[in-house]
mmCIF file of C-alpha atoms and ligand atoms in Angstrom:
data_model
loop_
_atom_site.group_PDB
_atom_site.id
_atom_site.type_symbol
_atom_site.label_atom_id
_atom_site.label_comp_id
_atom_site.label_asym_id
_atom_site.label_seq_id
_atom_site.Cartn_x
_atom_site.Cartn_y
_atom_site.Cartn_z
ATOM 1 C CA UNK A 14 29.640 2.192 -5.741
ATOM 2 C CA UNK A 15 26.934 2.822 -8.263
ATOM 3 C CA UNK A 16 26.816 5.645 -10.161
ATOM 4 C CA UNK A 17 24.191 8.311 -8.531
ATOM 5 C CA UNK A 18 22.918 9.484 -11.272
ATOM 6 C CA UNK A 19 21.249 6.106 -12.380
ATOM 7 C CA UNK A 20 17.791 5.760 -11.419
ATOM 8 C CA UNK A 21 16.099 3.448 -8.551
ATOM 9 C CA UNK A 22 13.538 1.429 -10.030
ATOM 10 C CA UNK A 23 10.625 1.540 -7.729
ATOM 11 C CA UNK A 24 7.409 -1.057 -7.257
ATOM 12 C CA UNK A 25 4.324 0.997 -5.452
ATOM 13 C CA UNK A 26 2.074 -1.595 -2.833
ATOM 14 C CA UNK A 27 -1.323 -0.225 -1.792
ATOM 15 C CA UNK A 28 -2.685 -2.105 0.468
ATOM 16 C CA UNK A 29 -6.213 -1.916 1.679
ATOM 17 C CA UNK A 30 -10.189 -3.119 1.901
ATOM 18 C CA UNK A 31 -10.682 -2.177 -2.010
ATOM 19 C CA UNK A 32 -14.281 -2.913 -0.239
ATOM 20 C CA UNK A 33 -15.000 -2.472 -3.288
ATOM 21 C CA UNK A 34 -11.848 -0.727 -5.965
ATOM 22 C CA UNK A 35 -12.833 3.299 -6.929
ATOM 23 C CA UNK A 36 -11.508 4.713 -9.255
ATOM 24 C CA UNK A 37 -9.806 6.632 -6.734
ATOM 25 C CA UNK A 38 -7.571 3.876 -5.947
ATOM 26 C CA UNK A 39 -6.254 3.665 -9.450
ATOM 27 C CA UNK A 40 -5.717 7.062 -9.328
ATOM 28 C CA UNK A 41 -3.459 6.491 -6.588
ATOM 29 C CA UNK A 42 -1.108 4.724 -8.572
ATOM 30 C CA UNK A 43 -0.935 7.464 -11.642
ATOM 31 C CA UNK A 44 -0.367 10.164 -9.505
ATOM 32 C CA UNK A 45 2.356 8.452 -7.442
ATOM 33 C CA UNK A 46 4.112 7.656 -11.177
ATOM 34 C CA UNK A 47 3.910 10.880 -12.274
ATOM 35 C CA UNK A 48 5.338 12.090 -9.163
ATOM 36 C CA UNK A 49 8.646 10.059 -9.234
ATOM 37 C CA UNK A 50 8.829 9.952 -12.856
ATOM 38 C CA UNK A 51 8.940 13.649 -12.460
ATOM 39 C CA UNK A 52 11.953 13.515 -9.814
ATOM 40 C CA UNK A 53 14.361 12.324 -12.508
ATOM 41 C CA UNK A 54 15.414 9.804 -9.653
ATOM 42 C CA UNK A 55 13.313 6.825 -9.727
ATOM 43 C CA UNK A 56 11.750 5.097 -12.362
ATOM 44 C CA UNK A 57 8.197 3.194 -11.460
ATOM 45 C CA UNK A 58 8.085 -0.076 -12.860
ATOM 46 C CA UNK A 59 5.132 -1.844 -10.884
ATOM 47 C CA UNK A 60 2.002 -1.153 -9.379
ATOM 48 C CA UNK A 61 0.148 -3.823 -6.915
ATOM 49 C CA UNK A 62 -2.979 -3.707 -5.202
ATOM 50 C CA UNK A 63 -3.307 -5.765 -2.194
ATOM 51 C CA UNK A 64 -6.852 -6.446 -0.749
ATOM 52 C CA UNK A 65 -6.655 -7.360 2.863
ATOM 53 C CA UNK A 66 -7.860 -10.654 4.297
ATOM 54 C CA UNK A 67 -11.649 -11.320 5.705
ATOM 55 C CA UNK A 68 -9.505 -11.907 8.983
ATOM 56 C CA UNK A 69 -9.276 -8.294 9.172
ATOM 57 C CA UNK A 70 -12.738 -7.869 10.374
ATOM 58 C CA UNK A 71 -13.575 -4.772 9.282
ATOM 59 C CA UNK A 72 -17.246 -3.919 9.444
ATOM 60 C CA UNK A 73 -18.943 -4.763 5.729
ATOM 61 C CA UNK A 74 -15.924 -6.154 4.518
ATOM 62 C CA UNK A 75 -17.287 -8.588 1.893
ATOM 63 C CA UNK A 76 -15.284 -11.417 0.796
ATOM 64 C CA UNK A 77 -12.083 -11.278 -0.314
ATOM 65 C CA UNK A 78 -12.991 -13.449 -3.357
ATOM 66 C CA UNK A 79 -15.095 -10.535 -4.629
ATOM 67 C CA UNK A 80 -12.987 -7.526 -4.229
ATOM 68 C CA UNK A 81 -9.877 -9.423 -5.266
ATOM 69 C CA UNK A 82 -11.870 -9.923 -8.647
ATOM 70 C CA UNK A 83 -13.603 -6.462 -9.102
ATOM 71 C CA UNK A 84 -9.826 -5.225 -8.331
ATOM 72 C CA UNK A 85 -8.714 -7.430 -11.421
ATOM 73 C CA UNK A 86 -11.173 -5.800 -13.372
ATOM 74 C CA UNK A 87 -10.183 -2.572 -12.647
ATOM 75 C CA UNK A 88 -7.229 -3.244 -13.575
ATOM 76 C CA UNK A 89 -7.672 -5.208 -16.867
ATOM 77 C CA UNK A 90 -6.675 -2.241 -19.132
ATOM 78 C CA UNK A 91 -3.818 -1.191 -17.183
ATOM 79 C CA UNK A 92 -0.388 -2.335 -18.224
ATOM 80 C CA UNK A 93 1.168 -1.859 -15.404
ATOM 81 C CA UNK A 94 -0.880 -1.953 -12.047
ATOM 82 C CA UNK A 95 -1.903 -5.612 -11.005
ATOM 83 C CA UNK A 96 -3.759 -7.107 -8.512
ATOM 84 C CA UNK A 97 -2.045 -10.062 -5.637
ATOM 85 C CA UNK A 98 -3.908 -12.203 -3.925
ATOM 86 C CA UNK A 99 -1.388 -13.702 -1.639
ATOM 87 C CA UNK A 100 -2.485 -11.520 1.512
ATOM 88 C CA UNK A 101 -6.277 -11.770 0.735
ATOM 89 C CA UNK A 102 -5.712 -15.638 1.072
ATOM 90 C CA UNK A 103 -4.183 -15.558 4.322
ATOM 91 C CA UNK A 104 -6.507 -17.595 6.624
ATOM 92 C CA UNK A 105 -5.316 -14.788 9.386
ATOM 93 C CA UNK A 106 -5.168 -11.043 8.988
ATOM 94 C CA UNK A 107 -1.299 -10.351 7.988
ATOM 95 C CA UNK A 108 0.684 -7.086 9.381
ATOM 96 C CA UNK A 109 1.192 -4.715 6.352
ATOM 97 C CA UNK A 110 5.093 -4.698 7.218
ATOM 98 C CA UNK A 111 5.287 -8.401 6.361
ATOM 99 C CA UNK A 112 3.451 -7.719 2.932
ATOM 100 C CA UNK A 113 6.186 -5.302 1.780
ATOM 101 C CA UNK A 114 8.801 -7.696 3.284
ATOM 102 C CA UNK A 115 6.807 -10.672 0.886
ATOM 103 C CA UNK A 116 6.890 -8.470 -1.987
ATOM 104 C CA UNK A 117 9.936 -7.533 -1.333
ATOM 105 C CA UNK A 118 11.445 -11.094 -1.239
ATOM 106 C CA UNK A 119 9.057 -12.143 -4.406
ATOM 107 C CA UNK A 120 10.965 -9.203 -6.713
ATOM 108 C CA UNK A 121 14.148 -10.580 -5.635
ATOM 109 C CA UNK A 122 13.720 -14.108 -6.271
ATOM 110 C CA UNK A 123 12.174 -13.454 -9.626
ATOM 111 C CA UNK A 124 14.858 -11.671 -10.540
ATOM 112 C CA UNK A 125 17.872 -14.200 -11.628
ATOM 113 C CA UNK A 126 20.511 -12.209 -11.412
ATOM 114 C CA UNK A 127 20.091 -11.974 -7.349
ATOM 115 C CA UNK A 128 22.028 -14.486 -5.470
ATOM 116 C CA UNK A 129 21.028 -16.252 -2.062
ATOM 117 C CA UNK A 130 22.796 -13.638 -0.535
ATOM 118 C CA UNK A 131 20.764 -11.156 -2.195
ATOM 119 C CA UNK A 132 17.735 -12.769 -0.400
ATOM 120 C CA UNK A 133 18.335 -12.490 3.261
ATOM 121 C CA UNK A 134 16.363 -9.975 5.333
ATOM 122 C CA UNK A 135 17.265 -6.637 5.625
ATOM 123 C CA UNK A 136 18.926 -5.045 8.740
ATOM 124 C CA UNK A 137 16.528 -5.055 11.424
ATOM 125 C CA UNK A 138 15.507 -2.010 12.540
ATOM 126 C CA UNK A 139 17.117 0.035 15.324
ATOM 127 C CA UNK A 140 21.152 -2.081 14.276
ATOM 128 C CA UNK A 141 23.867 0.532 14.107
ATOM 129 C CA UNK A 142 24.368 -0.101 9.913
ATOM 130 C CA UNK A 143 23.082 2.706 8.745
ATOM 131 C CA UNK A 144 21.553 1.709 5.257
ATOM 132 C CA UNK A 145 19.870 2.917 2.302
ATOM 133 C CA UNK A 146 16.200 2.031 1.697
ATOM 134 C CA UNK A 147 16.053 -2.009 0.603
ATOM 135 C CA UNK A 148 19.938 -1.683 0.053
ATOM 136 C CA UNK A 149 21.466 -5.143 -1.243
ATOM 137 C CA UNK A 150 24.950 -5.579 -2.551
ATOM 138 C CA UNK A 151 24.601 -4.010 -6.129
ATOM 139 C CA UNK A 152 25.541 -6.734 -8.341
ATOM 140 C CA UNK A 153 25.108 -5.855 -12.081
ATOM 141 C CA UNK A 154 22.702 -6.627 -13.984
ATOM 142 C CA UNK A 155 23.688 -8.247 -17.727
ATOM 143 C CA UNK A 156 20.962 -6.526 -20.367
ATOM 144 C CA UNK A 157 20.282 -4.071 -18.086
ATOM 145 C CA UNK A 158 19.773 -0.530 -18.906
ATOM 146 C CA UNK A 159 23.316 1.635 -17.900
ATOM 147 C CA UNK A 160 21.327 3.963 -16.320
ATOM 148 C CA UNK A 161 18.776 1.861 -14.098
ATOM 149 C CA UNK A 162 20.904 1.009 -10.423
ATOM 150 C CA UNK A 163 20.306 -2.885 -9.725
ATOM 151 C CA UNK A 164 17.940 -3.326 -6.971
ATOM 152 C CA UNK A 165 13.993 -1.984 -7.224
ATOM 153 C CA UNK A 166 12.851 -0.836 -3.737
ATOM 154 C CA UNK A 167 9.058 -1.227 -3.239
ATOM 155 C CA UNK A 168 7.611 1.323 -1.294
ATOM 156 C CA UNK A 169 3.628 1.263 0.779
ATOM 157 C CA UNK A 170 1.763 3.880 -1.433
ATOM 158 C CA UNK A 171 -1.160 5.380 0.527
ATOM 159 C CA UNK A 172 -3.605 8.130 1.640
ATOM 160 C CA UNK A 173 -2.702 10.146 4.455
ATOM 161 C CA UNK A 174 -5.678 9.069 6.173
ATOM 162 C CA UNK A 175 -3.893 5.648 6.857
ATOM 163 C CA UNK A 176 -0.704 7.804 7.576
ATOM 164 C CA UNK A 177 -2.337 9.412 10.404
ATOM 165 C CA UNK A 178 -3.557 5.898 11.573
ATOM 166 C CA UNK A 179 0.100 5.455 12.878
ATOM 167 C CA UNK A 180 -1.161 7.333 15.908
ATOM 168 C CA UNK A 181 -4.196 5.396 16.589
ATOM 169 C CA UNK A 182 -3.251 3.593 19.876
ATOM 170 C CA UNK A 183 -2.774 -0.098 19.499
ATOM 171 C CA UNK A 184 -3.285 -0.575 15.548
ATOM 172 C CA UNK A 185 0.265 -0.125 14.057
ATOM 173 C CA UNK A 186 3.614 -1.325 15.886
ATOM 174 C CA UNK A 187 5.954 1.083 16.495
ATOM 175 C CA UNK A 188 9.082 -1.461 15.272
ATOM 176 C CA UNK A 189 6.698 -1.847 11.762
ATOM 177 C CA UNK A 190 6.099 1.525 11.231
ATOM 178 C CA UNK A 191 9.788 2.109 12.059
ATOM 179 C CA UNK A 192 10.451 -0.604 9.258
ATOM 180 C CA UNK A 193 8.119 0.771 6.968
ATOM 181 C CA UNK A 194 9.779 4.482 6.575
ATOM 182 C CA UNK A 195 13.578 3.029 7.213
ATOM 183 C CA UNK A 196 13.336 -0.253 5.056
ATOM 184 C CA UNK A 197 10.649 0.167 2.136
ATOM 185 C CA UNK A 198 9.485 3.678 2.433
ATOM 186 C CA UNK A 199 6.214 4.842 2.174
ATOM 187 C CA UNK A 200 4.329 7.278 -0.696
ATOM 188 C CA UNK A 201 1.863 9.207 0.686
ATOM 189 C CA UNK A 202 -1.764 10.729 -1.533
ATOM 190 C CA UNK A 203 -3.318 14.119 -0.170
ATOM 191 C CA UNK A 204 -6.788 13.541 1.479
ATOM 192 C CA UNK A 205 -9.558 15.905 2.218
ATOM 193 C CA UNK A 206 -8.821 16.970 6.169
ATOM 194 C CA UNK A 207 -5.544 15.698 6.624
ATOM 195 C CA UNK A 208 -2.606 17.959 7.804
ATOM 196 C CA UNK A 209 0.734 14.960 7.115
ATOM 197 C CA UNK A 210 2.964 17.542 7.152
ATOM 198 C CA UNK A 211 2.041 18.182 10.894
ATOM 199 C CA UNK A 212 2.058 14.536 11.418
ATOM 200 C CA UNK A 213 5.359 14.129 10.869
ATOM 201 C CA UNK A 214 6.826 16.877 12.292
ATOM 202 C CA UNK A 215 5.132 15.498 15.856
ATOM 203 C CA UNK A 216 6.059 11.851 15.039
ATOM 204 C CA UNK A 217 10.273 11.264 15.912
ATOM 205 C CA UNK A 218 10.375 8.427 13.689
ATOM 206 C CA UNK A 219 8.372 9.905 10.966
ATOM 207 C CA UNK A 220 10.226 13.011 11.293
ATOM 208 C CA UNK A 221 13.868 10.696 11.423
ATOM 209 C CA UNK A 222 12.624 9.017 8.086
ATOM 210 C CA UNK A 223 11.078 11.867 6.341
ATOM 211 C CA UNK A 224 13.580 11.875 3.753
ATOM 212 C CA UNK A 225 11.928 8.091 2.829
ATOM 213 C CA UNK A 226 8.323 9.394 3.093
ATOM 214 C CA UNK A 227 6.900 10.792 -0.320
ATOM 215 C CA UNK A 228 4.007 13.204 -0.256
ATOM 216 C CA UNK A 229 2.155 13.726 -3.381
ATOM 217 C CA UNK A 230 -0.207 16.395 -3.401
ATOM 218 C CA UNK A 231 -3.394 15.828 -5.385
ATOM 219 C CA UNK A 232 -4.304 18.968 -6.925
ATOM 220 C CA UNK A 233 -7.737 17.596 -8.315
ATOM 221 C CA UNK A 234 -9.221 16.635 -5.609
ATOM 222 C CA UNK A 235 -11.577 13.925 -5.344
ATOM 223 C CA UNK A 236 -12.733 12.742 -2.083
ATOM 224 C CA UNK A 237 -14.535 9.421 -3.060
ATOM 225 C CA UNK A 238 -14.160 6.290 -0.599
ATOM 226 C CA UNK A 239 -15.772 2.829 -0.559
ATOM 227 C CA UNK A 240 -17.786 4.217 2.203
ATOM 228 C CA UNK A 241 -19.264 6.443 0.291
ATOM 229 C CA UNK A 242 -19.668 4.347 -2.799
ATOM 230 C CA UNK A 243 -21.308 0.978 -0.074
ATOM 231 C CA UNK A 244 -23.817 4.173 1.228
ATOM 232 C CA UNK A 245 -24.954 5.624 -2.040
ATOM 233 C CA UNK A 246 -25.780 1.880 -3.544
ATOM 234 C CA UNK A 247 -27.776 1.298 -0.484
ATOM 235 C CA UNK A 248 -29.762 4.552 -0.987
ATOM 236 C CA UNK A 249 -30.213 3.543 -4.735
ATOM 237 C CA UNK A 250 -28.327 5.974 -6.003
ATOM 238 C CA UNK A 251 -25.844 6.135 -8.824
ATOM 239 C CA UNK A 252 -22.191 5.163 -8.390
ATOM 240 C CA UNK A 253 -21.414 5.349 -11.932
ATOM 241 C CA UNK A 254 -18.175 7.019 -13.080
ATOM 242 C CA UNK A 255 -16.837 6.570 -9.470
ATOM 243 C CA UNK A 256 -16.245 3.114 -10.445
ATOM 244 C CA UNK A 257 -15.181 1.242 -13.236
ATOM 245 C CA UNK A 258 -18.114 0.677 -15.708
ATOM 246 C CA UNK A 259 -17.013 -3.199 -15.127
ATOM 247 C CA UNK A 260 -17.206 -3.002 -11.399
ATOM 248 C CA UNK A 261 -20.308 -1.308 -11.238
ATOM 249 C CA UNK A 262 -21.914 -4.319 -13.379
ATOM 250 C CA UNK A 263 -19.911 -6.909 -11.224
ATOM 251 C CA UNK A 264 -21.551 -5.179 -7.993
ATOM 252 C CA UNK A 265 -25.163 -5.335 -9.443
ATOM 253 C CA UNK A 266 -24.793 -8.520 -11.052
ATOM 254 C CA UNK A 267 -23.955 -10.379 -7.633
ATOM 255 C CA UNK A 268 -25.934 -7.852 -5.581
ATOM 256 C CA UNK A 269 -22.911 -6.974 -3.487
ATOM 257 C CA UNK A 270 -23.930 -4.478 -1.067
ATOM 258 C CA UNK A 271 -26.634 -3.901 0.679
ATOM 259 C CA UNK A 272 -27.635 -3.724 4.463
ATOM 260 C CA UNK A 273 -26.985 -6.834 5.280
ATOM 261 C CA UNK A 274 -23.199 -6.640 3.888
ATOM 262 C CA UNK A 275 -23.178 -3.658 5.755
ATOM 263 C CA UNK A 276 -23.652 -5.365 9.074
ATOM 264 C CA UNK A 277 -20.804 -7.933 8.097
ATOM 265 C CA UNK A 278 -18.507 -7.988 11.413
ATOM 266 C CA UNK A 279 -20.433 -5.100 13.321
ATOM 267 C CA UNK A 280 -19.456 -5.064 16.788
ATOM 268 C CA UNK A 281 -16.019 -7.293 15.983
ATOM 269 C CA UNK A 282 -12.969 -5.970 16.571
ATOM 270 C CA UNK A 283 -10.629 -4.808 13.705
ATOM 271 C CA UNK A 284 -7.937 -7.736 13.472
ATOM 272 C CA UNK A 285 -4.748 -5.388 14.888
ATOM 273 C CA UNK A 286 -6.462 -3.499 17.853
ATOM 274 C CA UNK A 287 -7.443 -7.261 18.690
ATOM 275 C CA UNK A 288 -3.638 -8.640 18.349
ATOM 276 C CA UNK A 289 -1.931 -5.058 20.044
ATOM 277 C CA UNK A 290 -4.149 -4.706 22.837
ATOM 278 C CA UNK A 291 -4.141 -8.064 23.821
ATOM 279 C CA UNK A 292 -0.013 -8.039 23.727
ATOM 280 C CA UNK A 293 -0.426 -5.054 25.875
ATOM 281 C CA UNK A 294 -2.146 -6.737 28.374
ATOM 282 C CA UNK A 295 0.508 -9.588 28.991
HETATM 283 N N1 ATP B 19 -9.850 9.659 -2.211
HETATM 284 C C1 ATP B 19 -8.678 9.177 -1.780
HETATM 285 N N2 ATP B 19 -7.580 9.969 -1.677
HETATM 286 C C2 ATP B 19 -6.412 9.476 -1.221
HETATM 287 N N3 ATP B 19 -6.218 8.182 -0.850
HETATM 288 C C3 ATP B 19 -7.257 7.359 -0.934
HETATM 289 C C4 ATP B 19 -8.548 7.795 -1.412
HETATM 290 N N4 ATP B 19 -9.395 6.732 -1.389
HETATM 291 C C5 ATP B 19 -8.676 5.686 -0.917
HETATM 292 N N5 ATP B 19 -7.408 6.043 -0.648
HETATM 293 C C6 ATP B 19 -6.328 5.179 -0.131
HETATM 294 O O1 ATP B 19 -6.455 3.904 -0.750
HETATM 295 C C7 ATP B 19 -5.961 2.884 0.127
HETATM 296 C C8 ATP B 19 -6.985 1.781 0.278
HETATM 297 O O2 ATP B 19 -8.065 2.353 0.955
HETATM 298 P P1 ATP B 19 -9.413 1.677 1.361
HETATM 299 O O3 ATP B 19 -9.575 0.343 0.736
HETATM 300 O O4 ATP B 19 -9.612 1.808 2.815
HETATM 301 O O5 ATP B 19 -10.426 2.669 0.608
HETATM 302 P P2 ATP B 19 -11.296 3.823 1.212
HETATM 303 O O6 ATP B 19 -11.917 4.535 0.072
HETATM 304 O O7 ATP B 19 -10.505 4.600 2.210
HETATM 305 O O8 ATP B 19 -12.390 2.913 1.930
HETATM 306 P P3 ATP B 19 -13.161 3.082 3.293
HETATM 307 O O9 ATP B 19 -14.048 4.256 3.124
HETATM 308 O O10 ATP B 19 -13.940 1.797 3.379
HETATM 309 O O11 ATP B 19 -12.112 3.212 4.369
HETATM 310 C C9 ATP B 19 -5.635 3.596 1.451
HETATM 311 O O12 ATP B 19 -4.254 3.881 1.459
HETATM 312 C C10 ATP B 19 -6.439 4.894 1.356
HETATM 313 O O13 ATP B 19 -5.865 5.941 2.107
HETATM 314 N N1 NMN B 20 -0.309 -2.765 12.025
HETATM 315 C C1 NMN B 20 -0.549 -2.868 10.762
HETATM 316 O O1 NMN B 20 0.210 -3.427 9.996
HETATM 317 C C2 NMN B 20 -1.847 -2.309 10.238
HETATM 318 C C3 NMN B 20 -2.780 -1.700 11.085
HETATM 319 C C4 NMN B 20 -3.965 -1.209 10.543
HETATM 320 C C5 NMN B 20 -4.220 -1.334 9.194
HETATM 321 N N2 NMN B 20 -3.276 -1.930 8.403
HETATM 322 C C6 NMN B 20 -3.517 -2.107 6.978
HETATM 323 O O2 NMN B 20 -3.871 -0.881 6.397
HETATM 324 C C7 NMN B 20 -4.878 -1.077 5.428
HETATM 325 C C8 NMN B 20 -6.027 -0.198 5.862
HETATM 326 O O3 NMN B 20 -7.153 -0.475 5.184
HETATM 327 P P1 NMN B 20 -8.526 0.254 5.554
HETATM 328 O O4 NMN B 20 -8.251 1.734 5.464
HETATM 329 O O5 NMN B 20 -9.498 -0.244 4.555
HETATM 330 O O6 NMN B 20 -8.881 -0.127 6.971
HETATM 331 C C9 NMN B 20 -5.166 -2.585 5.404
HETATM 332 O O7 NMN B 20 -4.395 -3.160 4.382
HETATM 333 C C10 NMN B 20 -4.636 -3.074 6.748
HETATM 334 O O8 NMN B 20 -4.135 -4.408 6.737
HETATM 335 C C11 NMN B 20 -2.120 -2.394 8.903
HETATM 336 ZN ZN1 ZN B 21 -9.984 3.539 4.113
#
């Protein structure tokens, strides 16, 4: 048994359009950190920012060349939030679940002292072994700190805007979300007109999980979103200090958005309401 008073190490995903990166988004990511460093509990060593795939259709999703490099700009001056590319390369639109279970697999191979065994995939949801979140056979670490346990979990770190998009018929599988909260675990930012706490209490697997499902209240509040920042640069209008002073000369410099961008996949489907309702048909 490890001793409980060492503390998890912890890697935060956000996945997302970053269509384009606010500074909102990297705001996430310090107010997550502060929150677990403040539990005593965990300690956060890794931030990653995930842009979705063009497969996932969304409307006035530019490429993913471009907001996988304003997102490394973003990031430039952090030291310890980075951007991956491997789901924006994806030829077609990739489940979040199987990000964190990529991720997931990526931290343990990189990390020598894991064995093969270390590597397989965890219990499937809904078997009786009732485990801890990405639980692996400790196996101690040499020139590791005494009091950091072995294995880093990575958990989805979010607004509660995608939270509540677990109840949007046909987008999210109820076995993924299941894996999500039991598996990984999920970090959750306050957003302007969201109510998560009800949101759990109606969801039974939500609820079942809670204990794995962070909430982070964001006392200064900030509602800005890419849909917001994609409007006011149509309209003309300033975006500056909403964005990253690089971003903002990356957008104008390559004329990002504008109405056509805007009208990039109008009438398409989003990528999962495509894949769930046309499993629900067969
Ligand atoms: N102001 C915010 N407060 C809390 N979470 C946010 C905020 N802005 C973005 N997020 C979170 O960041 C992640 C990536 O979001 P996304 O790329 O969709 O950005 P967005 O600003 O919500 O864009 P859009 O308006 O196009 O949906 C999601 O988990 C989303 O909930
Ligand atoms: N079933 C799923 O795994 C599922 C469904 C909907 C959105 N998502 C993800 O959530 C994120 C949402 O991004 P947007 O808020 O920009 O739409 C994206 O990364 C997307 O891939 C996952
Ligand atoms: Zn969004």
């Amino acid at each position: 048994m490890e001793d409980p008073d060492k503390k998890t190490e912890v890697v935060l995903l956000a996945c997302g359009s970053f269509n384009p990166i606010t500074n909102m988004h990297l705001r996430l990511f310090e107010l997550a950190k502060d929150y677990f460093d403040e539990t005593g509990k965990y300690k956060v060593i890794k931030g990653i920012i995930s842009p979705v795939s063009d497969a996932y259709k969304k409307k006035g999703l530019i490429s993913a060349d471009h907001r996988v490099t304003m997102a490394k700009l973003a990031t430039k001056n952090s030291d310890w939030v980075e951007v991956d590319d491997w789901e924006s390369s994806q030829s077609e639109w990739v489940e979040t679940v199987k990000v964190l279970r990529y991720h997931h697999q990526k931290l343990l191979s990189s990390d020598p002292t894991n064995s093969l065994q270390n590597a397989l995939p965890l219990t499937k949801p809904g078997r009786k072994r009732k485990q801890e979140p990405n639980r692996h056979d400790p196996i101690k670490k040499k020139n590791q700190s005494p009091d950091i346990k072995s294995t880093p979990q990575i958990k989805l770190l979010c607004g509660s805007d995608v939270l509540e998009s677990f109840g949007i018929p046909n987008l999210w599988k109820l076995e993924d979300i299941t894996e999500i909260v039991q598996n990984h675990g999920l970090v959750c930012i306050s957003r302007a007109g969201s109510n998560v706490q009800k949101f759990i209490y109606e969801s039974d697997v939500l609820w079942r999980h809670k204990n794995n499902i962070h909430l982070v209240e964001e006392w200064i509040t900030n509602d800005i979103s890419s849909t917001r920042i994609r409007r006011a640069l149509r309209r003309g209008q300033s975006i500056r200090y909403l964005v990253p002073d690089v971003v903002l000369a990356y957008i104008k410099k390559n004329n990002l958005y504008n109405p056509e961008s805007e009208d990039k996949n109008a009438g398409v489907v989003l990528a999962p309401l495509q894949k769930y309702a046309s499993d629900s048909k067969n």
